[in-house]
Coordinates of C-alpha atoms in Angstrom, one line a residue:
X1 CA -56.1 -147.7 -145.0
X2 CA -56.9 -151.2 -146.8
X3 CA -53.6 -151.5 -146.5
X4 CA -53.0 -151.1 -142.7
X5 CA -56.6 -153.5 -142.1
X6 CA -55.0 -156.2 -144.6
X7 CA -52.1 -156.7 -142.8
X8 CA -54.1 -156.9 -139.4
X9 CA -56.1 -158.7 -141.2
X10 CA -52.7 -160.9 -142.1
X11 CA -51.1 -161.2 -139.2
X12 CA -54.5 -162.3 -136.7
X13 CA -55.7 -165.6 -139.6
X14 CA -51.9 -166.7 -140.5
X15 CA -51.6 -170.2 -140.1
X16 CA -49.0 -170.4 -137.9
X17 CA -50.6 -168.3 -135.5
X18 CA -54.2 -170.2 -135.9
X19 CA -52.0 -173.3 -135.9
X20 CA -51.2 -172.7 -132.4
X21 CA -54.7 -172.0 -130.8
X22 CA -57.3 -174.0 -129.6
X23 CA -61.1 -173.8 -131.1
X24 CA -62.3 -171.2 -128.8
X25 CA -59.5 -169.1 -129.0
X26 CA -59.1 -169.4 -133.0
X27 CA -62.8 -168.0 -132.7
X28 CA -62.3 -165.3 -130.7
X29 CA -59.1 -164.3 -133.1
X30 CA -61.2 -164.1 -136.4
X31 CA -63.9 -162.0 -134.2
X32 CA -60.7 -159.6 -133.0
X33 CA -59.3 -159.2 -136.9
X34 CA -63.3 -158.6 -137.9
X35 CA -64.0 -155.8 -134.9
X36 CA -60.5 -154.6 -135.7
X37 CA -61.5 -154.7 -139.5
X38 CA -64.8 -152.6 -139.1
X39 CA -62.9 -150.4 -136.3
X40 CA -60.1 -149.8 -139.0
X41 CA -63.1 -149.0 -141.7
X42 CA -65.4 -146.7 -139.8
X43 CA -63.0 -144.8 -137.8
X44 CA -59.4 -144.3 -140.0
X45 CA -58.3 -141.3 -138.5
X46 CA -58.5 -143.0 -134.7
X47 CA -56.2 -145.3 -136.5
X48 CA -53.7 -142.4 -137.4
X49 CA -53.7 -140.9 -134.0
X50 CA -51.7 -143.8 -132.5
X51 CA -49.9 -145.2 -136.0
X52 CA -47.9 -142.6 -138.8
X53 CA -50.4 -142.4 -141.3
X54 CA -50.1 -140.5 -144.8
X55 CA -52.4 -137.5 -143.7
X56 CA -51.8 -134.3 -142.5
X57 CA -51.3 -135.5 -139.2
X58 CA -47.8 -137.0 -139.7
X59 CA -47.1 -135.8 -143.3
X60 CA -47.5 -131.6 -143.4
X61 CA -45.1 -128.9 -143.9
X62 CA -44.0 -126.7 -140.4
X63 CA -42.7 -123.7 -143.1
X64 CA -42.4 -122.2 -139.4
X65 CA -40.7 -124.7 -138.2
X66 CA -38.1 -124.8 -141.6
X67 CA -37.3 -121.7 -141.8
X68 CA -36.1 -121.4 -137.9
X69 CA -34.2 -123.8 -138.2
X70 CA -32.3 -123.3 -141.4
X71 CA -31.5 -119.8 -139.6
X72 CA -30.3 -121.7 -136.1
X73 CA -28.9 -124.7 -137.4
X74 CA -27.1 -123.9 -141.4
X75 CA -24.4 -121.9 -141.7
X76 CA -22.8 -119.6 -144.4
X77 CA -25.5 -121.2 -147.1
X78 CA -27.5 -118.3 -148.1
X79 CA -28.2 -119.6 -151.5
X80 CA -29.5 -123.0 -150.1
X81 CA -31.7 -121.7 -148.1
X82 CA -33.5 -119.4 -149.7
X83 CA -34.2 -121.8 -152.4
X84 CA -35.3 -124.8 -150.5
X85 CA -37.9 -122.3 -148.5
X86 CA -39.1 -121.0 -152.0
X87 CA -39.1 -124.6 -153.7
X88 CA -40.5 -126.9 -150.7
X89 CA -43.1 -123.9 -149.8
X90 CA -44.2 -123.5 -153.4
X91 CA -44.1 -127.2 -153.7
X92 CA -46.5 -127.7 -150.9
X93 CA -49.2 -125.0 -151.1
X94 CA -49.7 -126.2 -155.0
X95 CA -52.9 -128.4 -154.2
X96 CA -52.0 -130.0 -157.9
X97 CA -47.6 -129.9 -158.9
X98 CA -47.6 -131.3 -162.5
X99 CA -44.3 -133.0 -161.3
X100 CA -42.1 -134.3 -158.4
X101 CA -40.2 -132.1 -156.2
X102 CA -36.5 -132.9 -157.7
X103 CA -33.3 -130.8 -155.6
X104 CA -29.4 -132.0 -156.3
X105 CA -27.7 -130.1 -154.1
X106 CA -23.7 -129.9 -154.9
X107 CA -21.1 -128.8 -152.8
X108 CA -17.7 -130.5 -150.5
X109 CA -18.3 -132.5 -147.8
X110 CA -19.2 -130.9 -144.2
X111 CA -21.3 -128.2 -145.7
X112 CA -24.1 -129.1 -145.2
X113 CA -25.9 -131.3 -147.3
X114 CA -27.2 -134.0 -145.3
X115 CA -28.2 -131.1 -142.7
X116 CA -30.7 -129.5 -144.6
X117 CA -31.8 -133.1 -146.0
X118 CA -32.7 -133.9 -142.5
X119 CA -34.4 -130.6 -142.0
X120 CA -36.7 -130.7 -144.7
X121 CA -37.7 -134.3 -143.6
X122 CA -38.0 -133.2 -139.9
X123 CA -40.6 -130.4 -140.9
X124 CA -42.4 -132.6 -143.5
X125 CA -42.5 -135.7 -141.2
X126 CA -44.0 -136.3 -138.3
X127 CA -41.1 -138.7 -137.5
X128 CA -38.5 -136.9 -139.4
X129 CA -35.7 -139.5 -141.2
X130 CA -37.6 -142.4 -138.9
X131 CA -40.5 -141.8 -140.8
X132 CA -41.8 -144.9 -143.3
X133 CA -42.0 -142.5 -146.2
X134 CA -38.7 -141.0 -145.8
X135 CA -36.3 -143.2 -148.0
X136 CA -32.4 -143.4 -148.1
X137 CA -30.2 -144.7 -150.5
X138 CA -26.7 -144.4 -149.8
X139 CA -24.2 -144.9 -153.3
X140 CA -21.5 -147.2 -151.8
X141 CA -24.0 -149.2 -149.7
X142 CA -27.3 -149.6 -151.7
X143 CA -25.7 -150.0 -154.9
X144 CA -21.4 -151.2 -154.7
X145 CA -21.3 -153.4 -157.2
X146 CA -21.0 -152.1 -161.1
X147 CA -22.0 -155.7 -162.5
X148 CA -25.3 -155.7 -161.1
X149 CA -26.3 -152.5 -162.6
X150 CA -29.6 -153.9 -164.7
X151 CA -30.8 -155.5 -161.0
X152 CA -30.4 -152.0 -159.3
X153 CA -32.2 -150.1 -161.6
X154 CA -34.9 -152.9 -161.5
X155 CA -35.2 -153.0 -157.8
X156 CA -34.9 -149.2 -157.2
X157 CA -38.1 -148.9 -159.8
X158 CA -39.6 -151.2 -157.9
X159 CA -38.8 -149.6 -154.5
X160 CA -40.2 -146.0 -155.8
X161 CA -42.9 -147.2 -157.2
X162 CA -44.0 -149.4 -154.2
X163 CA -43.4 -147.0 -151.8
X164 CA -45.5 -143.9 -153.9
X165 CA -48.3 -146.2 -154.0
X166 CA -48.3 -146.3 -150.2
X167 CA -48.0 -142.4 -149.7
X168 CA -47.5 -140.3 -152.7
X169 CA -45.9 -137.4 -150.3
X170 CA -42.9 -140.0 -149.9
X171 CA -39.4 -138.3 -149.9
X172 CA -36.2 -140.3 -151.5
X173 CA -33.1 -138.9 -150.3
X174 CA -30.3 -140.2 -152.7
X175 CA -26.5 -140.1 -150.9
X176 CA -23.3 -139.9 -152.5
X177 CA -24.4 -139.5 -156.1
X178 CA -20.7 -138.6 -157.2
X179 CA -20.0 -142.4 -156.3
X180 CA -23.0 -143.9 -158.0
X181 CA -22.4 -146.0 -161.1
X182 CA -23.4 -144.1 -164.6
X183 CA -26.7 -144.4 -166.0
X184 CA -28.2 -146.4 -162.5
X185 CA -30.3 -142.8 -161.6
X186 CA -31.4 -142.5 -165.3
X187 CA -33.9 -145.5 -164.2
X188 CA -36.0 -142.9 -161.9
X189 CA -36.3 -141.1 -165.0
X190 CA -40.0 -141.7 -165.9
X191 CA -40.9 -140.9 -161.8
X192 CA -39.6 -137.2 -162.2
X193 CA -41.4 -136.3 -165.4
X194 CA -45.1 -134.5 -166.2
X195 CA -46.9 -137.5 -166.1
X196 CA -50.4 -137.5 -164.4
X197 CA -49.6 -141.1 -163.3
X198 CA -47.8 -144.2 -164.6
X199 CA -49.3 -147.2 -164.3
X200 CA -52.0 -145.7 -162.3
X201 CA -49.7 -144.1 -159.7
X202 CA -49.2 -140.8 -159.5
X203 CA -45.8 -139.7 -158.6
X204 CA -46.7 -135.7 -158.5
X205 CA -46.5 -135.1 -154.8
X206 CA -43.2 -137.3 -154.3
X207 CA -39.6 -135.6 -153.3
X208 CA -36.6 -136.6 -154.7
X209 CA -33.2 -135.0 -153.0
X210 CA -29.8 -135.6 -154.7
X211 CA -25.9 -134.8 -152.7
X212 CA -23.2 -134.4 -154.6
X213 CA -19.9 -133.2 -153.6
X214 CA -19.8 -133.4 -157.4
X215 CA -19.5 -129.3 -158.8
X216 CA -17.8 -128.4 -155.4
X217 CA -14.6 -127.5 -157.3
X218 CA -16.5 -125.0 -159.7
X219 CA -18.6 -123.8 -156.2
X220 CA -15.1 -122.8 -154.7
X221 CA -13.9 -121.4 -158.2
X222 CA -16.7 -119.0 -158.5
X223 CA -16.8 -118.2 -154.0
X224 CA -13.1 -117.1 -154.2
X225 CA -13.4 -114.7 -157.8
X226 CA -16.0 -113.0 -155.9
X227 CA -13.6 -112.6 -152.4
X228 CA -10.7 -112.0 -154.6
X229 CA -12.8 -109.0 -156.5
X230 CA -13.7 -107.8 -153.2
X231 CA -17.3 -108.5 -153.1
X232 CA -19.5 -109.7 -150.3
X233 CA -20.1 -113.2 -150.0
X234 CA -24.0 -113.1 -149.5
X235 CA -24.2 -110.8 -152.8
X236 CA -24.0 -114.3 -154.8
X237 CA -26.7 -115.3 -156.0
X238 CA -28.3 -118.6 -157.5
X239 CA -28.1 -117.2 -160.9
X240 CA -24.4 -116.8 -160.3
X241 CA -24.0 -120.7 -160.0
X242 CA -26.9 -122.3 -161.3
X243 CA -25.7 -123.2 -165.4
X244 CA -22.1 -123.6 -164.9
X245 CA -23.0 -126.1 -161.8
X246 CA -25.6 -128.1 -164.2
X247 CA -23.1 -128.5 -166.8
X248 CA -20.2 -129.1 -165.1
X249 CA -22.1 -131.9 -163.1
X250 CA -23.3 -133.5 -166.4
X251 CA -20.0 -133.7 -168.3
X252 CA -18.1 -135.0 -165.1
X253 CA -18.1 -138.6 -165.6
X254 CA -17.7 -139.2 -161.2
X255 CA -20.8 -137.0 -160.6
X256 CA -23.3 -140.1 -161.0
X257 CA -25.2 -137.5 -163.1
X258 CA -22.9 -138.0 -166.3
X259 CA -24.6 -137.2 -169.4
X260 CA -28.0 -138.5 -167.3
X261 CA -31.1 -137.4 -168.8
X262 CA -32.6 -135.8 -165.5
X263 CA -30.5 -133.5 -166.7
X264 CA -31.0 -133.7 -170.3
X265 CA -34.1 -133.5 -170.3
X266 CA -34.9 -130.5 -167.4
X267 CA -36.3 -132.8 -164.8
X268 CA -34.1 -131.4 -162.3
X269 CA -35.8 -128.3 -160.8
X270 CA -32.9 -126.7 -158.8
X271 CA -29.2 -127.1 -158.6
X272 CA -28.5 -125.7 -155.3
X273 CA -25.2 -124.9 -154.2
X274 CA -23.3 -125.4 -150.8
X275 CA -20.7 -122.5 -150.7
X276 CA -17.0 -123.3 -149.0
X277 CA -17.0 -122.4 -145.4
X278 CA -15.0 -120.2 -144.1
X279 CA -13.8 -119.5 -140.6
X280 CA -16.6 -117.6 -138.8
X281 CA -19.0 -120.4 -140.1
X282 CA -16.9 -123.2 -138.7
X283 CA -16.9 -121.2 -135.2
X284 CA -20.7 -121.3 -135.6
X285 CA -20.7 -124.6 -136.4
X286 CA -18.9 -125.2 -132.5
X287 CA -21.2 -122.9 -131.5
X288 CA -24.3 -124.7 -132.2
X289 CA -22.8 -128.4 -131.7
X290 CA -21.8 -127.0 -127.9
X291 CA -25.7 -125.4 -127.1
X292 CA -27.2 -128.8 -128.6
X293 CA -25.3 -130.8 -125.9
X294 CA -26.3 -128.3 -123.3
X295 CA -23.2 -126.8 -123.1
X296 CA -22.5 -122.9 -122.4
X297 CA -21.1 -121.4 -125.7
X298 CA -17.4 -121.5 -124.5
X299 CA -15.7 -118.7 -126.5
X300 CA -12.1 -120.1 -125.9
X301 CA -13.2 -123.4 -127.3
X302 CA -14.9 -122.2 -130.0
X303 CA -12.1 -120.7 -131.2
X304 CA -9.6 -123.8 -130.5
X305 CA -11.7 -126.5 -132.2
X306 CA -12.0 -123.6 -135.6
X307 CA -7.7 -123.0 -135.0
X308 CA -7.6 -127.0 -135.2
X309 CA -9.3 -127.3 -138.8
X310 CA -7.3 -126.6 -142.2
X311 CA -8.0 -124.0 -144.4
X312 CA -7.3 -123.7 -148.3
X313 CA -6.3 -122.4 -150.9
X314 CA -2.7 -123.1 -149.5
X315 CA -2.0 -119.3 -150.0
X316 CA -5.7 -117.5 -149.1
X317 CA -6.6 -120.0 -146.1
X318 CA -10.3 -119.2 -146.6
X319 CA -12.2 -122.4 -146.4
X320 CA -12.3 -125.2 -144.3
X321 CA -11.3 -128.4 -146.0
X322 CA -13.5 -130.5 -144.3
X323 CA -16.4 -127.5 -143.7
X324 CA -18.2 -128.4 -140.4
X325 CA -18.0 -132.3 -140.8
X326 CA -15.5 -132.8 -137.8
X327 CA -16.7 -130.4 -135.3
X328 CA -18.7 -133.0 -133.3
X329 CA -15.5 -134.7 -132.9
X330 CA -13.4 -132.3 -132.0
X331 CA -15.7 -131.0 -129.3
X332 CA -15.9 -134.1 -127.9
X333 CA -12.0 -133.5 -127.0
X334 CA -12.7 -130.4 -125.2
X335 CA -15.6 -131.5 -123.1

C-alpha cells in the first residue's frame, strides 16, 4: 500500500506536471495527492476494490473453479492433473510453506502445458495471465543471446526479487526451458530454497512453473510399453515417470535444466508429465475449441479436423505429432 500512495504521491508533485500549472491549481494538486494520501492510508481495502491489489480479493485460489476446469478444458493428462490439484491445494491451505511452489512440467508440444499454466493463473488471479503478479518469460525472446548470459541472470534476480517484494504470492511462468541457455535458471537458485527470507524478502509463497518439451521422448517411451503390454492408459501413475523424467532432463544438455542444481539439489518439487495424445483426445480437443466459439459440437467435423492430424509411431499411429496445438487452426477451415 505505501507503494500504490507513493506513486500517487509521484505522479500529482512531478515537476513537469507542477511545471505546467498555475499557483492555485499547483495548490489544489498537493491538497488532491494529501486527501488521496490519507484516503489511500485509512481506507486500503476501498483502494483494492477498484485496483488488483495483493489480497485475497484478486490473489486466492478457486480449487472449485481449478478442478472444473482441468476436467472441461485438459485432455488425456490424468497424471497432470491430479498433481497440480494436490500440489497448488496443499500449497495454498499451508498458512506457512517453508519453500516456493516449484512445477516443471515436461512433455511434446500441443499437450498441454501452457493450458494448465493459464489455468492455475486464472483460478489464482483475479486477472488471470493479465494479472501484475503473473510473470512470463519466454526462452527465445527474454533471453536469445548466449553472450549476455552474466546480464540475464543479473536482471532475472533482479526481476524476482522486485516483483516478490511487491506480492510474495507472485507466479513466474518460465517458457521454453529446453531452449534456454545452460546454467541461466541456476541464478533463481537461492529463490526456490528453505530460506525464511533473503535479504529481508521472503520468497515462501511465490510460484515458479517450468515447460519443457524436454523428457517428452522418455514420456512416449514409457506411454507406448504400457499400450504395447496391454495396459490401460490411466493405470500410469506419477511414480511410473517421475525419476527416469528427472534424470533424463538433467543429463540432456537441450533441456535448459542440464546438470542445474534445482535439480541437484531437490528444489524441484514435482516433475509432472504430459502424456502423448492420442486420437480420442485430439477429437476432444475439436470438441471443446468448437463449444468455446459457440459452435454446436459438429460430430462430422470433429472427426475431419482429428483425420487431418498425423499420428506416430510410423507403424502404431497412436499419438498426435503435434497433440492439440493445431486444432484452432484447423477449425477455423471448417467454420
Amino acid at each position: 500500500m505505501k507503494v500504490m500512495v507513493r506513486a500517487v504521491q509521484l505522479m500529482l508533485l512531478s515537476t513537469p506536471f507542477l511545471a505546467a500549472m498555475e499557483p492555485i491549481s499547483m495548490g489544489i494538486a498537493v491538497g488532491v495527492a494529501t486527501a488521496l494520501t490519507g484516503l489511500f492510508t485509512t481506507f486500503p481495502r476501498l483502494y483494492c476494490k477498484f485496483q488488483e491489489c495483493c489480497e485475497d480479493e484478486w490473489v486466492k485460489l478457486n480449487l472449485t473453479g481449478l478442478k472444473m476446469d482441468l476436467d472441461n478444458k485438459l485432455f488425456g493428462q490424468h497424471i497432470a492433473k491430479q498433481v497440480v490439484v494436490k500440489a497448488v491445494n496443499g500449497f495454498f491451505t499451508n498458512p506457512n510453506p517453508k519453500k516456493p511452489l516449484a512445477l516443471s512440467l515436461h512433455g511434446w508440444t500441443g499437450t498441454g502445458k501452457n493450458l494448465i499454466s493459464k489455468i492455475i493463473a486464472e483460478n489464482i488471479y483475479t486477472n488471470g495471465l493479465q494479472s501484475a503478479y503473473v510473470h512470463q518469460f519466454i526462452s527465445t525472446l527474454h533471453f536469445p543471446h548466449p553472450e549476455y548470459l552474466s546480464q540475464y541472470k543479473e536482471q532475472l534476480q533482479k526481476w524476482i526479487r522486485g516483483n516478490v517484494s511487491m506480492c510474495d504470492r507472485s507466479m513466474f511462468i518460465f517458457d521454453e526451458m529446453d531452449k534456454m541457455q545452460a546454467g541461466l535458471i541456476d541464478a533463481i537458485k537461492p529463490y526456490l530454497e528453505y530460506y525464511d527470507n533473503i535479504d529481508g524478502v521472503v520468497y515462501r509463497k511465490a510460484i515458479f512453473i517450468f515447460l519443457s518439451n524436454a523428457g517428452g521422448e522418455k514420456i512416449t517411451e514409457i506411454a507406448l510399453d504400457f499400450w504395447h503390454r496391454g495396459s490401460n492408459r490411466e493405470e500410469m501413475q506419477l511414480k511410473d515417470l517421475d525419476s527416469k523424467l528427472s534424470i533424463g532432463v538433467f543429463n540432456n544438455k537441450n533441456s535448459g535444466f542440464w546438470h542445474t542444481s534445482l535439480i541437484d539439489r531437490n528444489v524441484i518439487d514435482y516433475f509432472v508429465p504430459f502424456l502423448p495424445l492420442e486420437y480420442k483426445h485430439v477429437k476432444l480437443c475439436v470438441k471443446e475449441e468448437l463449444v468455446a466459439r459457440g459452435y454446436e459440437a459438429d460430430e462430422e467435423i470433429i472427426t475431419s479436423v482429428a483425420d487431418e492430424m498425423t499420428y506416430f509411431p510410423e507403424n502404431e499411429k497412436l499419438y498426435s505429432d503435434k497433440g492439440c496445438k493445431t486444432v484452432a487452426t484447423k477449425v477455423d477451415f471448417y467454420l
